Each structure stands twice: as C-alpha cells, then as structure tokens.
C-alpha cells in the first residue's frame, strides 16, 4: 500500500490546508460589506475555481491526517504538525460557516445594551458598530435571539469593542479566541491521555486536535464549540486530579458558552463518588450528584450577573431546534412521519415532528443516565463514558451540525482513539468535513462527497482491522485501565 513518512504527511497536510485557505479567499464565507476591501466577492468563474481548490485542499488534508495517524510519530512531532496545518487558516476569511458574524453582531448588541436574548442582529443600526456583521449573518439567524451563554457574549463584546466591529480585525479577534481554545484542548488531551503513555498522548492529539473537522470548523470557522470543549475538558482534567470544585467551576463556564457542556457535570459526579470509596453509599451519591451541580450553578449565576445580559439564556436553549438540519435523525424522522400523517389524515405535521424530537431528547437523557450508572459501577471509565454520552446527545438532538461531532470526539480521543469508538468517530470526522461548502452552504454534492468518504473510510478501517493488529495500539493492560479497571 502506498504510504509516506510522518514528515511527508505533515507536508502534504500543510499543502492541503494552504490550498483550502487560499480557496477561502474567494469562495469562503465572505462578509456582505468589508470596508477594507480585502474579503470581497469575485466573479462566478473565480468563485467556482476557488471552491474546487478548497475542496482539493481539504481532500489532501484528510488523506494526510489519515496517513499521519498510522505513520508513527512523537508527541512533539504531532504538535509541530498541528502548527503547520493550522497556520494557513489564521489570516483566512471565515470558512464553512457564517456563524462568526452572528457572534460579532451579538457582541455589538451587548455593547449597545440590546436584549440579546429577546431579539436578533437585525435590531442593529446598519451604519453603526456591528452593522456590517449583522448584514452578513445567515438568513434565518438575522432575527434569532442568541442561544449562547453570557461568558461567550462578553468575549464577543470585548472583540467588538476593541475592533469597532470592523470586519477583518473583528473576525481575526474571534479567531484568536478559537486558537486559544485549541491550545487549551491540546493541554487537556495530553493530560487526560497521559496514563496511556506516549502512544496514548499522540493518538489523542491525532483524533482530538489534528482532526480536519476541528481545524476547519474551530480554527477556520471559529465556532464557539471549540471554547466550550476546551473549558469542559480542562474541568475534567482538574476533577480527575481531585480538584473537583475547580473542575466543576470550569464546566460552569463552559455551560455559559454552550449548554451541552452540562453533561460533564454528571460524570464529574461519578469521579467524585468513585474517589470517595469507603464512605457510605448515600454520602457518595449525594456528593457526586449535588456537589458539581451546585458549584457549576453558582458559577453560571455569578457569570450571568456580572455580564449583565440577564438570564434570558434559560429560555433560548431551544432556539436552534426550530431550524431543520438534515443531519438530525429525529428531525428527519419527525418530518417524514408528520408529512405521512398529514397526507393520510390531514393532521398538522409540526406537532408530530416536535413530539419525535422530544422523544429523541428523552432517549438521549436515558442513554446518558445509563452510561453514568455503568461508569459508577466501575466500567467504562467516567471520561470515556462522557465521550460516549456526548456522542449520543448529538445523534439524538433535534438540530445537528457537522462540528457537533467534536463534542464527544475530543473526549473519546483521550480514552479510545484506537478503539472501536475512536475508529468510528475518525471515519465520521473525515466524512462530515465535506458536508458544508467553504461558503457555509450545504449543497447536495457535499452530502454525496461525505457518503463517498465515509464508505472509503469504513473499508480502510475494516481492512486494517482484519489484516494485522495496528502497531499504534496500546498494550492490553492499558486498554483495561482505560475502561475502568483503575479509578481516576
């Protein structure tokens, strides 16, 4: 089989990243208005050519990432490779999403005293601070209240204040936050995987940080999911070290970026309960279930009061679920069933869709509770169970975007990057990175490319599994430890 050295894959990936970023200058998610005249639309011919270049670069990056994971390298080499692959995106326009414009516009709303949880960016003065960002926000998000917590909104406010809302510096300011989140993810992954040795750290970085889905959507697209993941992972690191109060506080901050981080509190509770072995069962259960939640709740309340944005985030958490995305299994099933009943009985399809979405969330909560119960009994480990729980939440959510897969993937990377779950998530990461175009649109051919890459990745994984044991897999004792044979 054709293969290169780790250095060769590093160079191939850097070339792919550079090509994807270069294509983004003409085919990326360009602002509607850029006073500096740097990120401006081009003719259709240039745009099509740039889109092809971006997809070509993305393919090179995916191939390089896949090969790099099997080439064998050191942790230091992997970190340098991460720098090579992320660098071309640092000055590029937004890639694969227009969400960063919503962030800047919402920061301007906070700055000007608007109720960011009661109105959308359309309330901003087109000629004022944040006006250019509001004009660039994707259609259905223009009048949508913010679903994000006050910690992130304060950061967006600070960027808007420092840059005056001017497009290029404001976007680059948000990218600084995304790069800082990536650095914190790297720090946390290394510490969560440290008990698995050099191979474990390298593999965790490969799946959790070097992942093209993360590079394109956190560094390139600047999604705040990166910051949520970073704070959540850092909180889990502290909890494993016995500092569960500080860890729960960090998870509280992560919740004030995006609410799904709250799932981590349950598994920090498992860590706390397992660490209290020998104490009465009631004491362990109460401390594990109540303690982390109280700490995170206090942090959330304090952050909200200090931010001055109000507690409107409590009522806007369901906003995203009103927007249909094709990757949501429950929304697709609900829509199909609703339309079928409408055709047969003439009933309104919307209540049916809503009911199926709620059943999906209820099923997700049941799976999360089951994983926590199993983990509390000794297997799998709380960290691994957290990763699986976040994956289940994404699969059963009423709205699913490709980068949501990173919630659980980054956690599983630290515990089972070379296991079955890690292999499945690696294939899905490689496939879903194609689903969104550089312009932020979701064209039909994106789904077709994702299907092809997913099928190819599945074949490669099966062949490598049946051919011979992977040299990068960790020894059996460590695999047993990972699934709960040792306490955190």
mmCIF file of N, CA and C in Angstrom, residues 327-429:
data_model
loop_
_atom_site.group_PDB
_atom_site.id
_atom_site.type_symbol
_atom_site.label_atom_id
_atom_site.label_comp_id
_atom_site.label_asym_id
_atom_site.label_seq_id
_atom_site.Cartn_x
_atom_site.Cartn_y
_atom_site.Cartn_z
ATOM 1 N N UNK A 327 -28.899 16.530 9.115
ATOM 2 C CA UNK A 327 -28.120 15.554 9.880
ATOM 3 C C UNK A 327 -28.828 15.093 11.148
ATOM 4 N N UNK A 328 -29.932 15.732 11.498
ATOM 5 C CA UNK A 328 -30.670 15.335 12.699
ATOM 6 C C UNK A 328 -31.605 14.182 12.373
ATOM 7 N N UNK A 329 -31.312 13.027 12.928
ATOM 8 C CA UNK A 329 -32.129 11.833 12.668
ATOM 9 C C UNK A 329 -33.550 12.027 13.192
ATOM 10 N N UNK A 330 -33.687 12.582 14.391
ATOM 11 C CA UNK A 330 -35.017 12.731 14.978
ATOM 12 C C UNK A 330 -35.854 13.757 14.217
ATOM 13 N N UNK A 331 -35.219 14.830 13.755
ATOM 14 C CA UNK A 331 -35.965 15.827 12.976
ATOM 15 C C UNK A 331 -36.393 15.255 11.629
ATOM 16 N N UNK A 332 -35.501 14.501 11.012
ATOM 17 C CA UNK A 332 -35.849 13.877 9.727
ATOM 18 C C UNK A 332 -36.998 12.886 9.887
ATOM 19 N N UNK A 333 -36.908 12.030 10.919
ATOM 20 C CA UNK A 333 -37.977 11.056 11.161
ATOM 21 C C UNK A 333 -39.288 11.748 11.509
ATOM 22 N N UNK A 334 -39.195 12.791 12.345
ATOM 23 C CA UNK A 334 -40.395 13.527 12.726
ATOM 24 C C UNK A 334 -41.051 14.199 11.536
ATOM 25 N N UNK A 335 -40.221 14.784 10.662
ATOM 26 C CA UNK A 335 -40.755 15.437 9.469
ATOM 27 C C UNK A 335 -41.413 14.419 8.538
ATOM 28 N N UNK A 336 -40.746 13.280 8.352
ATOM 29 C CA UNK A 336 -41.284 12.233 7.478
ATOM 30 C C UNK A 336 -42.605 11.691 8.016
ATOM 31 N N UNK A 337 -42.628 11.396 9.312
ATOM 32 C CA UNK A 337 -43.851 10.861 9.921
ATOM 33 C C UNK A 337 -44.966 11.899 9.895
ATOM 34 N N UNK A 338 -44.605 13.157 10.170
ATOM 35 C CA UNK A 338 -45.609 14.220 10.157
ATOM 36 C C UNK A 338 -46.222 14.412 8.782
ATOM 37 N N UNK A 339 -45.387 14.397 7.754
ATOM 38 C CA UNK A 339 -45.908 14.558 6.388
ATOM 39 C C UNK A 339 -46.747 13.352 5.969
ATOM 40 N N UNK A 340 -46.336 12.167 6.438
ATOM 41 C CA UNK A 340 -47.097 10.963 6.110
ATOM 42 C C UNK A 340 -48.492 11.020 6.728
ATOM 43 N N UNK A 341 -48.572 11.398 8.006
ATOM 44 C CA UNK A 341 -49.864 11.508 8.679
ATOM 45 C C UNK A 341 -50.704 12.632 8.086
ATOM 46 N N UNK A 342 -50.023 13.696 7.649
ATOM 47 C CA UNK A 342 -50.753 14.794 7.005
ATOM 48 C C UNK A 342 -51.399 14.325 5.710
ATOM 49 N N UNK A 343 -50.651 13.507 4.947
ATOM 50 C CA UNK A 343 -51.194 13.005 3.687
ATOM 51 C C UNK A 343 -52.342 12.020 3.909
ATOM 52 N N UNK A 344 -52.253 11.223 4.974
ATOM 53 C CA UNK A 344 -53.265 10.197 5.231
ATOM 54 C C UNK A 344 -54.473 10.733 5.986
ATOM 55 N N UNK A 345 -54.189 11.596 7.000
ATOM 56 C CA UNK A 345 -55.256 12.029 7.900
ATOM 57 C C UNK A 345 -55.530 13.524 7.861
ATOM 58 N N UNK A 346 -54.646 14.267 7.196
ATOM 59 C CA UNK A 346 -54.831 15.708 7.130
ATOM 60 C C UNK A 346 -54.430 16.435 8.399
ATOM 61 N N UNK A 347 -53.649 15.791 9.271
ATOM 62 C CA UNK A 347 -53.227 16.412 10.530
ATOM 63 C C UNK A 347 -52.065 17.372 10.302
ATOM 64 N N UNK A 348 -51.867 18.266 11.257
ATOM 65 C CA UNK A 348 -50.761 19.220 11.198
ATOM 66 C C UNK A 348 -49.444 18.462 11.435
ATOM 67 N N UNK A 349 -48.449 18.557 10.525
ATOM 68 C CA UNK A 349 -47.214 17.783 10.689
ATOM 69 C C UNK A 349 -46.278 18.318 11.771
ATOM 70 N N UNK A 350 -46.397 19.608 12.120
ATOM 71 C CA UNK A 350 -45.442 20.202 13.065
ATOM 72 C C UNK A 350 -45.487 19.575 14.457
ATOM 73 N N UNK A 351 -46.670 19.368 15.069
ATOM 74 C CA UNK A 351 -46.693 18.719 16.392
ATOM 75 C C UNK A 351 -46.072 17.320 16.387
ATOM 76 N N UNK A 352 -46.238 16.607 15.273
ATOM 77 C CA UNK A 352 -45.659 15.262 15.173
ATOM 78 C C UNK A 352 -44.139 15.355 15.180
ATOM 79 N N UNK A 353 -43.613 16.274 14.399
ATOM 80 C CA UNK A 353 -42.161 16.463 14.359
ATOM 81 C C UNK A 353 -41.625 16.841 15.738
ATOM 82 N N UNK A 354 -42.320 17.762 16.416
ATOM 83 C CA UNK A 354 -41.898 18.186 17.753
ATOM 84 C C UNK A 354 -41.911 17.020 18.735
ATOM 85 N N UNK A 355 -42.937 16.187 18.649
ATOM 86 C CA UNK A 355 -43.036 15.040 19.553
ATOM 87 C C UNK A 355 -41.892 14.064 19.337
ATOM 88 N N UNK A 356 -41.542 13.805 18.085
ATOM 89 C CA UNK A 356 -40.439 12.885 17.806
ATOM 90 C C UNK A 356 -39.113 13.491 18.291
ATOM 91 N N UNK A 357 -38.931 14.788 18.112
ATOM 92 C CA UNK A 357 -37.722 15.445 18.604
ATOM 93 C C UNK A 357 -37.602 15.309 20.124
ATOM 94 N N UNK A 358 -38.716 15.474 20.823
ATOM 95 C CA UNK A 358 -38.694 15.356 22.285
ATOM 96 C C UNK A 358 -38.430 13.919 22.722
ATOM 97 N N UNK A 359 -38.976 12.975 21.980
ATOM 98 C CA UNK A 359 -38.684 11.580 22.282
ATOM 99 C C UNK A 359 -37.197 11.293 22.092
ATOM 100 N N UNK A 360 -36.597 11.903 21.072
ATOM 101 C CA UNK A 360 -35.162 11.741 20.847
ATOM 102 C C UNK A 360 -34.344 12.284 22.001
ATOM 103 N N UNK A 361 -34.721 13.451 22.494
ATOM 104 C CA UNK A 361 -34.004 14.023 23.640
ATOM 105 C C UNK A 361 -34.194 13.168 24.884
ATOM 106 N N UNK A 362 -35.395 12.655 25.072
ATOM 107 C CA UNK A 362 -35.643 11.771 26.219
ATOM 108 C C UNK A 362 -34.787 10.514 26.117
ATOM 109 N N UNK A 363 -34.665 9.973 24.904
ATOM 110 C CA UNK A 363 -33.811 8.796 24.705
ATOM 111 C C UNK A 363 -32.350 9.133 24.980
ATOM 112 N N UNK A 364 -31.918 10.324 24.564
ATOM 113 C CA UNK A 364 -30.541 10.742 24.829
ATOM 114 C C UNK A 364 -30.279 10.832 26.330
ATOM 115 N N UNK A 365 -31.226 11.406 27.059
ATOM 116 C CA UNK A 365 -31.070 11.504 28.518
ATOM 117 C C UNK A 365 -31.018 10.121 29.154
ATOM 118 N N UNK A 366 -31.809 9.196 28.644
ATOM 119 C CA UNK A 366 -31.793 7.830 29.177
ATOM 120 C C UNK A 366 -30.440 7.169 28.930
ATOM 121 N N UNK A 367 -29.878 7.362 27.735
ATOM 122 C CA UNK A 367 -28.567 6.790 27.420
ATOM 123 C C UNK A 367 -27.490 7.399 28.315
ATOM 124 N N UNK A 368 -27.563 8.712 28.503
ATOM 125 C CA UNK A 368 -26.578 9.395 29.358
ATOM 126 C C UNK A 368 -26.657 8.871 30.785
ATOM 127 N N UNK A 369 -27.879 8.726 31.301
ATOM 128 C CA UNK A 369 -28.053 8.206 32.660
ATOM 129 C C UNK A 369 -27.521 6.786 32.773
ATOM 130 N N UNK A 370 -27.772 5.965 31.757
ATOM 131 C CA UNK A 370 -27.290 4.585 31.771
ATOM 132 C C UNK A 370 -25.759 4.540 31.771
ATOM 133 N N UNK A 371 -25.134 5.370 30.948
ATOM 134 C CA UNK A 371 -23.670 5.400 30.905
ATOM 135 C C UNK A 371 -23.089 5.851 32.245
ATOM 136 N N UNK A 372 -23.739 6.825 32.884
ATOM 137 C CA UNK A 372 -23.267 7.281 34.195
ATOM 138 C C UNK A 372 -23.407 6.162 35.230
ATOM 139 N N UNK A 373 -24.516 5.441 35.181
ATOM 140 C CA UNK A 373 -24.732 4.334 36.125
ATOM 141 C C UNK A 373 -23.692 3.239 35.918
ATOM 142 N N UNK A 374 -23.439 2.874 34.659
ATOM 143 C CA UNK A 374 -22.423 1.861 34.365
ATOM 144 C C UNK A 374 -21.043 2.323 34.827
ATOM 145 N N UNK A 375 -20.738 3.573 34.583
ATOM 146 C CA UNK A 375 -19.434 4.104 34.979
ATOM 147 C C UNK A 375 -19.284 4.113 36.491
ATOM 148 N N UNK A 376 -20.351 4.451 37.196
ATOM 149 C CA UNK A 376 -20.300 4.466 38.663
ATOM 150 C C UNK A 376 -20.059 3.065 39.221
ATOM 151 N N UNK A 377 -20.457 2.050 38.476
ATOM 152 C CA UNK A 377 -20.260 0.671 38.907
ATOM 153 C C UNK A 377 -18.882 0.134 38.531
ATOM 154 N N UNK A 378 -18.097 0.945 37.794
ATOM 155 C CA UNK A 378 -16.720 0.560 37.535
ATOM 156 C C UNK A 378 -16.288 0.499 36.093
ATOM 157 N N UNK A 379 -17.236 0.457 35.154
ATOM 158 C CA UNK A 379 -16.844 0.353 33.755
ATOM 159 C C UNK A 379 -17.960 0.866 32.859
ATOM 160 N N UNK A 380 -17.664 1.702 31.856
ATOM 161 C CA UNK A 380 -16.356 2.243 31.467
ATOM 162 C C UNK A 380 -15.898 3.356 32.395
ATOM 163 N N UNK A 381 -14.734 3.899 32.122
ATOM 164 C CA UNK A 381 -14.226 4.995 32.931
ATOM 165 C C UNK A 381 -15.118 6.217 32.751
ATOM 166 N N UNK A 382 -15.183 7.110 33.740
ATOM 167 C CA UNK A 382 -16.044 8.296 33.616
ATOM 168 C C UNK A 382 -15.726 9.158 32.401
ATOM 169 N N UNK A 383 -14.439 9.283 32.064
ATOM 170 C CA UNK A 383 -14.075 10.125 30.916
ATOM 171 C C UNK A 383 -14.578 9.496 29.622
ATOM 172 N N UNK A 384 -14.358 8.195 29.461
ATOM 173 C CA UNK A 384 -14.823 7.511 28.262
ATOM 174 C C UNK A 384 -16.345 7.555 28.177
ATOM 175 N N UNK A 385 -17.010 7.349 29.291
ATOM 176 C CA UNK A 385 -18.469 7.394 29.309
ATOM 177 C C UNK A 385 -18.976 8.782 28.932
ATOM 178 N N UNK A 386 -18.284 9.822 29.370
ATOM 179 C CA UNK A 386 -18.659 11.186 28.997
ATOM 180 C C UNK A 386 -18.592 11.368 27.486
ATOM 181 N N UNK A 387 -17.530 10.880 26.870
ATOM 182 C CA UNK A 387 -17.411 10.995 25.419
ATOM 183 C C UNK A 387 -18.559 10.307 24.703
ATOM 184 N N UNK A 388 -18.889 9.089 25.136
ATOM 185 C CA UNK A 388 -19.994 8.357 24.514
ATOM 186 C C UNK A 388 -21.325 9.067 24.753
ATOM 187 N N UNK A 389 -21.489 9.647 25.936
ATOM 188 C CA UNK A 389 -22.732 10.360 26.252
ATOM 189 C C UNK A 389 -22.919 11.575 25.345
ATOM 190 N N UNK A 390 -21.851 12.300 25.096
ATOM 191 C CA UNK A 390 -21.943 13.477 24.227
ATOM 192 C C UNK A 390 -22.233 13.073 22.789
ATOM 193 N N UNK A 391 -21.667 11.955 22.348
ATOM 194 C CA UNK A 391 -21.976 11.450 21.004
ATOM 195 C C UNK A 391 -23.454 11.087 20.912
ATOM 196 N N UNK A 392 -23.975 10.418 21.936
ATOM 197 C CA UNK A 392 -25.393 10.054 21.949
ATOM 198 C C UNK A 392 -26.275 11.291 21.920
ATOM 199 N N UNK A 393 -25.886 12.318 22.662
ATOM 200 C CA UNK A 393 -26.656 13.561 22.678
ATOM 201 C C UNK A 393 -26.720 14.178 21.284
ATOM 202 N N UNK A 394 -25.589 14.177 20.586
ATOM 203 C CA UNK A 394 -25.558 14.742 19.234
ATOM 204 C C UNK A 394 -26.431 13.926 18.291
ATOM 205 N N UNK A 395 -26.289 12.616 18.339
ATOM 206 C CA UNK A 395 -27.041 11.745 17.420
ATOM 207 C C UNK A 395 -28.545 11.927 17.582
ATOM 208 N N UNK A 396 -29.011 12.169 18.802
ATOM 209 C CA UNK A 396 -30.444 12.230 19.083
ATOM 210 C C UNK A 396 -30.976 13.653 19.238
ATOM 211 N N UNK A 397 -30.163 14.655 18.934
ATOM 212 C CA UNK A 397 -30.576 16.051 19.081
ATOM 213 C C UNK A 397 -31.477 16.493 17.937
ATOM 214 N N UNK A 398 -32.343 17.493 18.196
ATOM 215 C CA UNK A 398 -33.237 17.985 17.140
ATOM 216 C C UNK A 398 -32.524 18.830 16.092
ATOM 217 N N UNK A 399 -31.323 19.317 16.404
ATOM 218 C CA UNK A 399 -30.522 20.036 15.413
ATOM 219 C C UNK A 399 -29.098 19.528 15.502
ATOM 220 N N UNK A 400 -28.527 19.125 14.382
ATOM 221 C CA UNK A 400 -27.173 18.581 14.351
ATOM 222 C C UNK A 400 -26.387 19.265 13.233
ATOM 223 N N UNK A 401 -25.251 19.836 13.585
ATOM 224 C CA UNK A 401 -24.309 20.381 12.618
ATOM 225 C C UNK A 401 -23.068 19.484 12.602
ATOM 226 N N UNK A 402 -22.308 19.465 11.506
ATOM 227 C CA UNK A 402 -21.152 18.564 11.428
ATOM 228 C C UNK A 402 -20.182 18.707 12.587
ATOM 229 N N UNK A 403 -19.914 19.940 13.005
ATOM 230 C CA UNK A 403 -18.921 20.160 14.058
ATOM 231 C C UNK A 403 -19.413 19.753 15.441
ATOM 232 N N UNK A 404 -20.710 19.461 15.610
ATOM 233 C CA UNK A 404 -21.199 18.968 16.898
ATOM 234 C C UNK A 404 -20.553 17.631 17.249
ATOM 235 N N UNK A 405 -20.150 16.886 16.226
ATOM 236 C CA UNK A 405 -19.495 15.600 16.477
ATOM 237 C C UNK A 405 -18.245 15.776 17.336
ATOM 238 N N UNK A 406 -17.648 16.940 17.305
ATOM 239 C CA UNK A 406 -16.424 17.197 18.070
ATOM 240 C C UNK A 406 -16.666 17.182 19.578
ATOM 241 N N UNK A 407 -17.906 17.401 20.021
ATOM 242 C CA UNK A 407 -18.178 17.388 21.460
ATOM 243 C C UNK A 407 -17.703 16.083 22.090
ATOM 244 N N UNK A 408 -18.107 14.989 21.499
ATOM 245 C CA UNK A 408 -17.722 13.693 22.052
ATOM 246 C C UNK A 408 -16.408 13.172 21.509
ATOM 247 N N UNK A 409 -16.072 13.541 20.272
ATOM 248 C CA UNK A 409 -14.860 13.013 19.652
ATOM 249 C C UNK A 409 -13.610 13.414 20.428
ATOM 250 N N UNK A 410 -13.554 14.662 20.871
ATOM 251 C CA UNK A 410 -12.368 15.116 21.606
ATOM 252 C C UNK A 410 -12.197 14.369 22.925
ATOM 253 N N UNK A 411 -13.312 13.983 23.546
ATOM 254 C CA UNK A 411 -13.227 13.249 24.812
ATOM 255 C C UNK A 411 -12.815 11.799 24.554
ATOM 256 N N UNK A 412 -13.460 11.162 23.576
ATOM 257 C CA UNK A 412 -13.116 9.779 23.235
ATOM 258 C C UNK A 412 -11.667 9.684 22.773
ATOM 259 N N UNK A 413 -11.161 10.737 22.148
ATOM 260 C CA UNK A 413 -9.769 10.741 21.684
ATOM 261 C C UNK A 413 -8.792 10.473 22.814
ATOM 262 N N UNK A 414 -9.117 10.935 24.009
ATOM 263 C CA UNK A 414 -8.210 10.761 25.152
ATOM 264 C C UNK A 414 -8.291 9.374 25.754
ATOM 265 N N UNK A 415 -9.329 8.615 25.418
ATOM 266 C CA UNK A 415 -9.519 7.316 26.071
ATOM 267 C C UNK A 415 -9.494 6.136 25.117
ATOM 268 N N UNK A 416 -9.904 6.348 23.864
ATOM 269 C CA UNK A 416 -10.056 5.201 22.954
ATOM 270 C C UNK A 416 -9.857 5.612 21.503
ATOM 271 N N UNK A 417 -8.849 6.419 21.237
ATOM 272 C CA UNK A 417 -8.637 6.853 19.857
ATOM 273 C C UNK A 417 -8.387 5.669 18.929
ATOM 274 N N UNK A 418 -7.820 4.582 19.474
ATOM 275 C CA UNK A 418 -7.511 3.393 18.681
ATOM 276 C C UNK A 418 -8.518 2.274 18.890
ATOM 277 N N UNK A 419 -9.591 2.550 19.626
ATOM 278 C CA UNK A 419 -10.631 1.551 19.854
ATOM 279 C C UNK A 419 -11.744 1.669 18.827
ATOM 280 N N UNK A 420 -12.782 0.888 19.029
ATOM 281 C CA UNK A 420 -13.884 0.870 18.064
ATOM 282 C C UNK A 420 -14.549 2.233 17.963
ATOM 283 N N UNK A 421 -14.827 2.846 19.113
ATOM 284 C CA UNK A 421 -15.471 4.156 19.089
ATOM 285 C C UNK A 421 -14.586 5.186 18.399
ATOM 286 N N UNK A 422 -13.288 5.145 18.677
ATOM 287 C CA UNK A 422 -12.376 6.093 18.052
ATOM 288 C C UNK A 422 -12.327 5.914 16.545
ATOM 289 N N UNK A 423 -12.343 4.676 16.081
ATOM 290 C CA UNK A 423 -12.301 4.432 14.632
ATOM 291 C C UNK A 423 -13.569 4.924 13.952
ATOM 292 N N UNK A 424 -14.712 4.685 14.572
ATOM 293 C CA UNK A 424 -15.982 5.159 14.005
ATOM 294 C C UNK A 424 -15.989 6.685 13.926
ATOM 295 N N UNK A 425 -15.545 7.339 14.997
ATOM 296 C CA UNK A 425 -15.543 8.797 15.019
ATOM 297 C C UNK A 425 -14.531 9.376 14.044
ATOM 298 N N UNK A 426 -13.424 8.665 13.825
ATOM 299 C CA UNK A 426 -12.450 9.120 12.831
ATOM 300 C C UNK A 426 -13.057 9.098 11.437
ATOM 301 N N UNK A 427 -13.764 8.025 11.098
ATOM 302 C CA UNK A 427 -14.409 7.933 9.779
ATOM 303 C C UNK A 427 -15.469 9.019 9.631
ATOM 304 N N UNK A 428 -16.277 9.222 10.671
ATOM 305 C CA UNK A 428 -17.315 10.252 10.605
ATOM 306 C C UNK A 428 -16.708 11.647 10.485
ATOM 307 N N UNK A 429 -15.595 11.894 11.174
ATOM 308 C CA UNK A 429 -14.925 13.192 11.086
ATOM 309 C C UNK A 429 -14.447 13.466 9.672
#
